[in-house]
Short mmCIF file of C-alpha atoms and ligand atoms in Angstrom, two decimals:
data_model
loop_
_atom_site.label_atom_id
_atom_site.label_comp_id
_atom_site.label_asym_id
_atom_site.label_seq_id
_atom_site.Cartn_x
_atom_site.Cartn_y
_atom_site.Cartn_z
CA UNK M 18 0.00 0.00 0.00
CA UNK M 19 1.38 3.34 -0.97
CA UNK M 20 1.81 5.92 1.92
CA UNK M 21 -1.07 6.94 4.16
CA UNK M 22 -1.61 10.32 3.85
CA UNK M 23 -4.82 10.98 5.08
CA UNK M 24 -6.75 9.06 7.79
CA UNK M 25 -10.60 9.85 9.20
CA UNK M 26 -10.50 9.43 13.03
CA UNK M 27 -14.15 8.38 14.17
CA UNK M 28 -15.01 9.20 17.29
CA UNK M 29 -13.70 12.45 18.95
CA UNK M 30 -13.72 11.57 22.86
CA UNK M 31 -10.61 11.11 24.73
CA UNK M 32 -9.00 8.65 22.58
CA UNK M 33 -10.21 9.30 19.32
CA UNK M 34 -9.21 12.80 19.95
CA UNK M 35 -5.49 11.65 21.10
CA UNK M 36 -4.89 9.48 18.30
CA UNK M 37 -5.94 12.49 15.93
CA UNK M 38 -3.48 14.48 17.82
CA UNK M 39 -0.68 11.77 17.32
CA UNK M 40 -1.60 11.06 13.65
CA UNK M 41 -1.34 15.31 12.74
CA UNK M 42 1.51 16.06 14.85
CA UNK M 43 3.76 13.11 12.51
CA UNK M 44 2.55 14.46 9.35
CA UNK M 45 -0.59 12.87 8.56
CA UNK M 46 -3.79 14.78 7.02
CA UNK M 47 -6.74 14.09 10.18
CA UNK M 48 -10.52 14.52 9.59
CA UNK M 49 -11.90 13.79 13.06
CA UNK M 50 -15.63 12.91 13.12
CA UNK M 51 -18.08 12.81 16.42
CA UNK M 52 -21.88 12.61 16.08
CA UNK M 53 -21.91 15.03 19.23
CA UNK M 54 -20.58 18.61 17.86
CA UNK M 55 -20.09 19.53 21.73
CA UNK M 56 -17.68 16.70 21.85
CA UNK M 57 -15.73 17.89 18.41
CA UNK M 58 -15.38 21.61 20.23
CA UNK M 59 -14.07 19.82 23.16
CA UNK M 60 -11.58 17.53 20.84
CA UNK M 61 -10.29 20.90 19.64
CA UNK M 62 -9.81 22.06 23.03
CA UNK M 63 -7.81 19.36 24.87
CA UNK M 64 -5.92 19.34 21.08
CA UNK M 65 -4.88 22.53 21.54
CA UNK M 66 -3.79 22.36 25.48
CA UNK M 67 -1.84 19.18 24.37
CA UNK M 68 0.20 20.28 21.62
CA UNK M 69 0.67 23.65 23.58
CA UNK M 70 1.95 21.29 26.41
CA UNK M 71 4.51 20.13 23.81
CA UNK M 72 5.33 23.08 22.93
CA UNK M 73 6.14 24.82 25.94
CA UNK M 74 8.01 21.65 27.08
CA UNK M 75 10.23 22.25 24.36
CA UNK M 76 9.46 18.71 22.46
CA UNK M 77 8.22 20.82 19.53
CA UNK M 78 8.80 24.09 18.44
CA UNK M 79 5.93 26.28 17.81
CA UNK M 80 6.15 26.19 14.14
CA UNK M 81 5.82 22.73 13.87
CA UNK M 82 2.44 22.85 16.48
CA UNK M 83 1.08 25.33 14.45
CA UNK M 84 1.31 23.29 11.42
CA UNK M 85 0.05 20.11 12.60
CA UNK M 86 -3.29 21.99 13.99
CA UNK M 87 -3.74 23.12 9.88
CA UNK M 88 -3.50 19.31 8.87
CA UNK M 89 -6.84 18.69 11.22
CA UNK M 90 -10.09 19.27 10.20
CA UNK M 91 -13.23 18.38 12.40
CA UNK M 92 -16.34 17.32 10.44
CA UNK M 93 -19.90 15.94 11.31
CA UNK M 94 -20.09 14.55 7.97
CA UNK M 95 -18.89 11.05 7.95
CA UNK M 96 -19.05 11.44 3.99
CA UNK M 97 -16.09 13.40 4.16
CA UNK M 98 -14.58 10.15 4.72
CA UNK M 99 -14.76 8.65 1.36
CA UNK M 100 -10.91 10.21 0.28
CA UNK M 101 -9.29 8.62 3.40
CA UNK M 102 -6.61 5.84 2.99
CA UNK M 103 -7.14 4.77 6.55
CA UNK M 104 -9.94 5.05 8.89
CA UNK M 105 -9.40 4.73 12.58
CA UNK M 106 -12.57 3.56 15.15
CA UNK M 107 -12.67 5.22 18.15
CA UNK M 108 -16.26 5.51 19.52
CA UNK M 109 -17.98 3.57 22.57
CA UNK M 110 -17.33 0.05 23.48
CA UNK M 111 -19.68 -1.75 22.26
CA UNK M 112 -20.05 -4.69 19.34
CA UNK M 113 -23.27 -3.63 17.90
CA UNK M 114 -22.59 0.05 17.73
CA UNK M 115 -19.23 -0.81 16.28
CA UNK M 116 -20.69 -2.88 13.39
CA UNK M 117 -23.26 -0.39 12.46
CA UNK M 118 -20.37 2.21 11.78
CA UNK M 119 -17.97 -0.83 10.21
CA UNK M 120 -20.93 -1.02 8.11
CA UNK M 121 -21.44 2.50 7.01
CA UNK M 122 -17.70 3.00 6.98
CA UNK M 123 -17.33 -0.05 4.08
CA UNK M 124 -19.79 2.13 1.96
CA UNK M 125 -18.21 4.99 2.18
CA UNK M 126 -14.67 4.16 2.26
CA UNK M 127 -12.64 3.92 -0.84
CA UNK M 128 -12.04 0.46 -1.71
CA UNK M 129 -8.30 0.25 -1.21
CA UNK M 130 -8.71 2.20 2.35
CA UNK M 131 -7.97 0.14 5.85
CA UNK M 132 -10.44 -0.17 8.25
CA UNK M 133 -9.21 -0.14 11.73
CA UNK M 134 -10.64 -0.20 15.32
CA UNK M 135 -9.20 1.40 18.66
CA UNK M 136 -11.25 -1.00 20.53
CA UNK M 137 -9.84 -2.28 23.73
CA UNK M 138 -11.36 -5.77 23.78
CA UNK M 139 -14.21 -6.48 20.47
CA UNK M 140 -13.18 -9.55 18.21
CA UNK M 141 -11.67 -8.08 15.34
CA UNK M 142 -12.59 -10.63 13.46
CA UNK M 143 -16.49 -10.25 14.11
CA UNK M 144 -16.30 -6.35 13.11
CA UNK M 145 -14.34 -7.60 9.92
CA UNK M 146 -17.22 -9.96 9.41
CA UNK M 147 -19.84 -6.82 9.06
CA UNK M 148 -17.85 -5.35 5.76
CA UNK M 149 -17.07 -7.14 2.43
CA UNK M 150 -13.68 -6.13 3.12
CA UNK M 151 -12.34 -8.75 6.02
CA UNK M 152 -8.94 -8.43 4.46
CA UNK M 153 -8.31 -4.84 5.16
CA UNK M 154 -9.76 -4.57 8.69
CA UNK M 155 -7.52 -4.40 11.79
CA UNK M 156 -7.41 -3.80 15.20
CA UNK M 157 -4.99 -0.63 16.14
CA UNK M 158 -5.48 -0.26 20.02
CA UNK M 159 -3.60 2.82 21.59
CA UNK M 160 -2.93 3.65 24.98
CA UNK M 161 -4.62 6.67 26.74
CA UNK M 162 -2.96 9.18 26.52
CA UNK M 163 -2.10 8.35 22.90
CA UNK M 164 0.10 11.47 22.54
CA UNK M 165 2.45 10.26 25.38
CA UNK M 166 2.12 6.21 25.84
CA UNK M 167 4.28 4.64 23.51
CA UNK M 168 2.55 1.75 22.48
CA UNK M 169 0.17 0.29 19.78
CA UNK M 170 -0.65 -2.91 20.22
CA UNK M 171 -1.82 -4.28 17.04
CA UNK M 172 -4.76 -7.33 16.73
CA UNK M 173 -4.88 -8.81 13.52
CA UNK M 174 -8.15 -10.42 12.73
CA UNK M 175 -8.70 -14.53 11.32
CA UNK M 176 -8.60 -12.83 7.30
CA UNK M 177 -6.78 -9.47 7.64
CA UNK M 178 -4.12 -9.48 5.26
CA UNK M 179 -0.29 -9.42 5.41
CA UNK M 180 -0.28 -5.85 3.52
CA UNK M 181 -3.26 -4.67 6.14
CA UNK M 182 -0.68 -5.66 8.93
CA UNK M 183 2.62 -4.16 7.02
CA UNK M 184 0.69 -1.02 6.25
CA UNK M 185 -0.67 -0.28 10.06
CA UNK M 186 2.87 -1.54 11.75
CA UNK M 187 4.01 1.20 9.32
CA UNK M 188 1.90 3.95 10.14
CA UNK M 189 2.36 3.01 14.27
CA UNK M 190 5.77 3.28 13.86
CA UNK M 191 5.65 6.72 11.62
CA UNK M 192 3.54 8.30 14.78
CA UNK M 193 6.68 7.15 16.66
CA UNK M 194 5.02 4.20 18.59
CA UNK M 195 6.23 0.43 19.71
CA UNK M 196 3.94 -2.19 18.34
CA UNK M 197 2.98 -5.56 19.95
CA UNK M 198 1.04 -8.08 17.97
CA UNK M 199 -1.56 -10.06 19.22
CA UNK M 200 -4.06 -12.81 17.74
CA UNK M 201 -7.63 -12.11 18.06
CA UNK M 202 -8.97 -13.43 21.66
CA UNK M 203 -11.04 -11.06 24.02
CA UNK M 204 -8.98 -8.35 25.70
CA UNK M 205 -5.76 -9.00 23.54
CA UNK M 206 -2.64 -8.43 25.42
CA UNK M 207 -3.01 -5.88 27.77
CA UNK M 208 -6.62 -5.60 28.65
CA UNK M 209 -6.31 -9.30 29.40
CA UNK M 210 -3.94 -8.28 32.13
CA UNK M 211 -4.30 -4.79 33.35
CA UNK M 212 -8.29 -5.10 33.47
CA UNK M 213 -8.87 -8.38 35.75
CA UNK M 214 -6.41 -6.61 37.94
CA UNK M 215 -8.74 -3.28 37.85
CA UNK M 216 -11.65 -5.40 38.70
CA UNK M 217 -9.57 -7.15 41.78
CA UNK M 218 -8.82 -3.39 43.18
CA UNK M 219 -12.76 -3.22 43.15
CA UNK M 220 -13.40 -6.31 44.72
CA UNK M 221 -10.44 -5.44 47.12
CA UNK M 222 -12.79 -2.20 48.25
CA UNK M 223 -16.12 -3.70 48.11
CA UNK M 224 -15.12 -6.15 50.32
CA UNK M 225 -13.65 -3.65 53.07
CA UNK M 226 -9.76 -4.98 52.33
CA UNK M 227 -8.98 -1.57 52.95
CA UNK M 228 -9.65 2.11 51.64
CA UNK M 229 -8.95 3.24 48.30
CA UNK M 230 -6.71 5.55 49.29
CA UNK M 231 -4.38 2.49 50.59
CA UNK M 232 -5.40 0.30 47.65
CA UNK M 233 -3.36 2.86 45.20
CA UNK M 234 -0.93 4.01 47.12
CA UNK M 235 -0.10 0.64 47.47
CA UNK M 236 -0.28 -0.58 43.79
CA UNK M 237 1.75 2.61 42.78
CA UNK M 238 4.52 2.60 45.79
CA UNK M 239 5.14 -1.39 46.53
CA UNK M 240 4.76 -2.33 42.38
CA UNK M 241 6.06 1.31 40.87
CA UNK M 242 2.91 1.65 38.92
CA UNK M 243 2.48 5.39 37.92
CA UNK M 244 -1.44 5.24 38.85
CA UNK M 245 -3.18 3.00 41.30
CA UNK M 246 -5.67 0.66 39.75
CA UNK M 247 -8.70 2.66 40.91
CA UNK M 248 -7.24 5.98 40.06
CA UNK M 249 -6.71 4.02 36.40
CA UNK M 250 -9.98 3.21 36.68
CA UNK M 251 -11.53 6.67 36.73
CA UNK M 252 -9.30 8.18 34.19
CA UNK M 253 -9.80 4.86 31.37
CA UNK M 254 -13.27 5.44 32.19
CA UNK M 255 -15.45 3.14 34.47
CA UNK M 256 -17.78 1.96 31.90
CA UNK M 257 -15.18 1.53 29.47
CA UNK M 258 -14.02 -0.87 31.68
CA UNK M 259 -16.74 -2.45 32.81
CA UNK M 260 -17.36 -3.27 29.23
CA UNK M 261 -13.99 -4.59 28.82
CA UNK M 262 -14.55 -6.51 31.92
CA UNK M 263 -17.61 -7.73 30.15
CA UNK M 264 -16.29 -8.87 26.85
CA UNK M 265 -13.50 -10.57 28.85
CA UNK M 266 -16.14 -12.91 30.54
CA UNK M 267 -18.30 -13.90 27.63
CA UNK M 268 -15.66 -14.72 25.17
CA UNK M 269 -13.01 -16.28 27.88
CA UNK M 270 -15.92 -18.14 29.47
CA UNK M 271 -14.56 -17.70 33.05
CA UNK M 272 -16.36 -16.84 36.24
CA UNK M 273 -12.75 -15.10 37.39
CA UNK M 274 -13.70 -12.50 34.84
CA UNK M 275 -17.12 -11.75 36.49
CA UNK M 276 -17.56 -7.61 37.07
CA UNK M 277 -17.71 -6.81 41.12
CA UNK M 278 -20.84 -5.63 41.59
CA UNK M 279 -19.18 -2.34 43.27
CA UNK M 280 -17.76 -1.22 39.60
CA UNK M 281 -21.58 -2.29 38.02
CA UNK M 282 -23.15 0.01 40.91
CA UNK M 283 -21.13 2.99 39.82
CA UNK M 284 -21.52 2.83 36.29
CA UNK M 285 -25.42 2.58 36.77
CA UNK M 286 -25.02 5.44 39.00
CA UNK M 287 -23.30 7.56 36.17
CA UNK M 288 -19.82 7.66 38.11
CA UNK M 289 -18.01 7.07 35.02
CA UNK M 290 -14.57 8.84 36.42
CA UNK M 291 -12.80 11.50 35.60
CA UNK M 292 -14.92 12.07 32.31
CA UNK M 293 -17.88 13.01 34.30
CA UNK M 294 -16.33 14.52 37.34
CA UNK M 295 -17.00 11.92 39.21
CA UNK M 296 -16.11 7.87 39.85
CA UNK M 297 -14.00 6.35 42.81
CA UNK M 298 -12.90 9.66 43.31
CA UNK M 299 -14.23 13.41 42.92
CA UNK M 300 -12.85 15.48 40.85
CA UNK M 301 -13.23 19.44 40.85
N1 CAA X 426 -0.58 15.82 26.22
C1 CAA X 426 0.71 16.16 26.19
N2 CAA X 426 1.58 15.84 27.18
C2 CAA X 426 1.07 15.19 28.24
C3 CAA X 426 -0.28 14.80 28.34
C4 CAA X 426 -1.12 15.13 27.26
N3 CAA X 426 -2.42 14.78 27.23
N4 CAA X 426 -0.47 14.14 29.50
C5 CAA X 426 0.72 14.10 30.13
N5 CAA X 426 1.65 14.73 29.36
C6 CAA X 426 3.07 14.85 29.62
C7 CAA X 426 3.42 15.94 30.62
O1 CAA X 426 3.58 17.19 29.99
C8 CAA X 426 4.71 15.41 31.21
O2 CAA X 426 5.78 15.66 30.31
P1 CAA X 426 7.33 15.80 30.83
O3 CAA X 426 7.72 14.41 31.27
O4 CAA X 426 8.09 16.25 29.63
O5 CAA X 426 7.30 16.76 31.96
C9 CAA X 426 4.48 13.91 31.24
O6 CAA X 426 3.50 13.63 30.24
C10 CAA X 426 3.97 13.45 32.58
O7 CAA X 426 2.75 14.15 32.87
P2 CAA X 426 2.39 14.84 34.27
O8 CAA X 426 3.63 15.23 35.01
O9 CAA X 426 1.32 15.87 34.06
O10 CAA X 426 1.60 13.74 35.03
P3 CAA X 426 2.06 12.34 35.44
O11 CAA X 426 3.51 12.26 35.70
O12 CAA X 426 1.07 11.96 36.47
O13 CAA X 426 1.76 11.49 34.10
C11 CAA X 426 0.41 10.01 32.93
C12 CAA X 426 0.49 11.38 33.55
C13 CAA X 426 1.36 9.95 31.71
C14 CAA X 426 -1.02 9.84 32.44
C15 CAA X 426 0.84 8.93 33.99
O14 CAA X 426 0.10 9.12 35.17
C16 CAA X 426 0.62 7.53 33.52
O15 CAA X 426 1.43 6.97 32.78
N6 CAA X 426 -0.47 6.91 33.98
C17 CAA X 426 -0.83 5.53 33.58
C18 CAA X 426 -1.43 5.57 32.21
C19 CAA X 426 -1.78 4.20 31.73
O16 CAA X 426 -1.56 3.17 32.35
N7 CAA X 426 -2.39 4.17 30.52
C20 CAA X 426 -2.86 2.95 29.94
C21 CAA X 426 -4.28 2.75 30.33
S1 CAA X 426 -4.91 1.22 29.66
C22 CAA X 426 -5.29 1.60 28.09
O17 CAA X 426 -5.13 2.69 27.60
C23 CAA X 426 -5.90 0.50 27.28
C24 CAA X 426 -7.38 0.39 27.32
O18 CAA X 426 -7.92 -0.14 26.33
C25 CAA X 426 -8.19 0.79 28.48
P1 NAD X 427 -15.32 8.35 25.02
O1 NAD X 427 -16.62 8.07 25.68
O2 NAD X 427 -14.38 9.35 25.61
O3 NAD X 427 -15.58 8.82 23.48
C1 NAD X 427 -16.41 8.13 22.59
C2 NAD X 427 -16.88 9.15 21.53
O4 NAD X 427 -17.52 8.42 20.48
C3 NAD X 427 -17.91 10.14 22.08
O5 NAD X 427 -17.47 11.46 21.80
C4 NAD X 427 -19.20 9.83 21.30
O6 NAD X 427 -19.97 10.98 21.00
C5 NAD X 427 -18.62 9.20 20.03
N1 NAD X 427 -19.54 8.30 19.34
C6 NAD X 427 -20.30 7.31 19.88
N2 NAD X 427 -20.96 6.67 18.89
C7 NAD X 427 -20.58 7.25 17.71
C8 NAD X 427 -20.89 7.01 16.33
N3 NAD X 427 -21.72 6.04 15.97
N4 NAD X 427 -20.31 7.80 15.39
C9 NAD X 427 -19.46 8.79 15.75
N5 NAD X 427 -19.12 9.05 17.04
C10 NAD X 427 -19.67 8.30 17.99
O7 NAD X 427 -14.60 6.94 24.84
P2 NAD X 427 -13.03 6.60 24.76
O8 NAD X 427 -12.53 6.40 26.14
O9 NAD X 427 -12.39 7.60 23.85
O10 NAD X 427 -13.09 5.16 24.07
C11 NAD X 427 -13.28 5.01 22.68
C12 NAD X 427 -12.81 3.64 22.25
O11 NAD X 427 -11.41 3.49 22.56
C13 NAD X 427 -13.52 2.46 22.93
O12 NAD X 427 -13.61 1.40 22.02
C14 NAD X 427 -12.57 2.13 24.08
O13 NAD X 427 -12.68 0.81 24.53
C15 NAD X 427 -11.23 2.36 23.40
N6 NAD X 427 -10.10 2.64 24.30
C16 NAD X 427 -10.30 3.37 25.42
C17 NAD X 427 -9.23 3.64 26.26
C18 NAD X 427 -9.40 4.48 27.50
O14 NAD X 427 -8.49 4.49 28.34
N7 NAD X 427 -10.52 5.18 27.68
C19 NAD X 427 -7.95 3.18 25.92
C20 NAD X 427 -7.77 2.46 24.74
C21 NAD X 427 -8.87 2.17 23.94
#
């Protein structure tokens, strides 16, 4: 495949937002789309406050900020889509939602573009089965925050192709990132880890182990994490997890994968961390 040079980002929350971010500040023509138009204006915000973060750190000079905002463009229009070489997935966590937009996407996308999806923890290969293009459909998954984690980890479905793989290891590797590989199983690599031990910090609370204060403090000073697990928690997003946590336990077919009922109760409750202000902890 011949150079990417412009990708559509869908989905302009925290990640899709980030991975816009990474994508323009390498080089790359962005057009983010959200459904929401008050989450596009707040996209451009926390854009803005990031690459002025950059800047004033010295990692990049003004010039080259300044330039990387002209190479985004925020639309509503997922039309505007149809000239992209690759299109990145980046809205809520869930299958069905997913498919509907994999769906659109393959009808609006140009045939040779990739299709790939930031999802945390949805078989690849299912979202690859909703398009007539199962060859060119990928899993990209980025860390949050995408401008400063360093990894990709990259899922490759059961019929993406080798030039589908060579062509997203590529562009991960252009936005300056280290990519893992995994096969297709619930989770992937990290999720599969990091989110049954999320769930355990929960359980750890709702079964009065000890405060939650204690329960970070001592993930982060006896195991040099840089957050505890709950304080993870509310900055991935609660529901974002829960869904991860839910994903985990019908395709691994596990009871240890079974949400606590404390992290269910807060997501029903709309504590959905830092996003919202609220979730183990306040924030003001
Ligand atoms: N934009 C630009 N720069 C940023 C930034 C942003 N959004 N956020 C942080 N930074 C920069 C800061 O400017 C600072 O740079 P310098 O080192 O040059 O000073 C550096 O990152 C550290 O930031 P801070 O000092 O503000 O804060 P911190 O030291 O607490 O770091 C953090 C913040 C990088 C988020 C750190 O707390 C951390 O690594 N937390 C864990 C994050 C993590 O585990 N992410 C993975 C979650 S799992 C996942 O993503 C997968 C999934 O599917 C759920
Ligand atoms: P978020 O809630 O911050 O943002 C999701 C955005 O998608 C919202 O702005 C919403 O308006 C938009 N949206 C929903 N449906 C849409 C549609 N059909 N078309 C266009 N836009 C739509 O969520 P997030 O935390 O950015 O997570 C997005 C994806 O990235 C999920 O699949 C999640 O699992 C994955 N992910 C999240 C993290 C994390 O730490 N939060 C890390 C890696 C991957």
């Amino acid at each position: 495949m011949a150079t990417v040079k412009r990708i559509g980002v869908v989905g302009g929350g925290q990640m899709g937002s980030g991975i816009a971010q990474v994508a323009t500040m390498h080089g790359v023509d962005v057009w983010l789309h959200d459904l929401d138009p008050q989450a596009l204006s707040k996209a451009s915000s926390s854009i803005s406050s990031s690459i002025h973060r950059f800047v004033s750190k010295s990692h990049i000079t003004q010039a080259k900020g300044a330039e990387a905002l002209k190479r985004l463009r925020f639309t509503s229009n997922l039309e505007d889509f149809r000239l992209a070489d690759f299109i990145i997935e980046a809205i809520v966590e869930s299958e069905d939602v997913k498919k509907d937009l994999f769906v659109k996407l393959d009808k609006i996308a140009k045939s040779s573009a990739i299709l790939a999806s930031n999802t945390s923890s949805i078989s690849i290969t299912r979202l690859a089965s909703s398009t007539s293009r199962p060859r060119q459909v990928i899993g990209m998954h980025f860390m949050n925050p995408p401008p400063v984690m360093k990894l990709i980890e990259i899922v490759r479905g059961a019929d993406t192709s080798e030039e589908t793989f060579a062509a997203t290891k590529a562009l991960a590797e252009r936005m300056g990132k280290v990519v893992i590989t995994s096969q297709d199983y619930s989770g992937f690599i990290v999720n599969r880890i990091l989110m049954p031990m999320i769930n355990e910090a929960f359980f750890a609370l709702y079964t009065g182990v000890a405060t939650k204060e204690d329960i970070d403090t001592g993930m982060k000073l006896g195991t040099n994490h840089p957050m505890g697990p709950l304080e993870l928690a509310d900055f991935i997003g609660l529901d974002v997890c829960l869904s991860i946590m839910r994903v985990l336990q019908a395709g691994l077919g596990d009871n240890k994968y079974a949400p606590c009922p404390l992290l269910v109760k807060y997501v029903d409750a709309g504590r959905l961390g830092r996003k919202r202000g609220v979730g183990v902890y306040e924030y003001h």
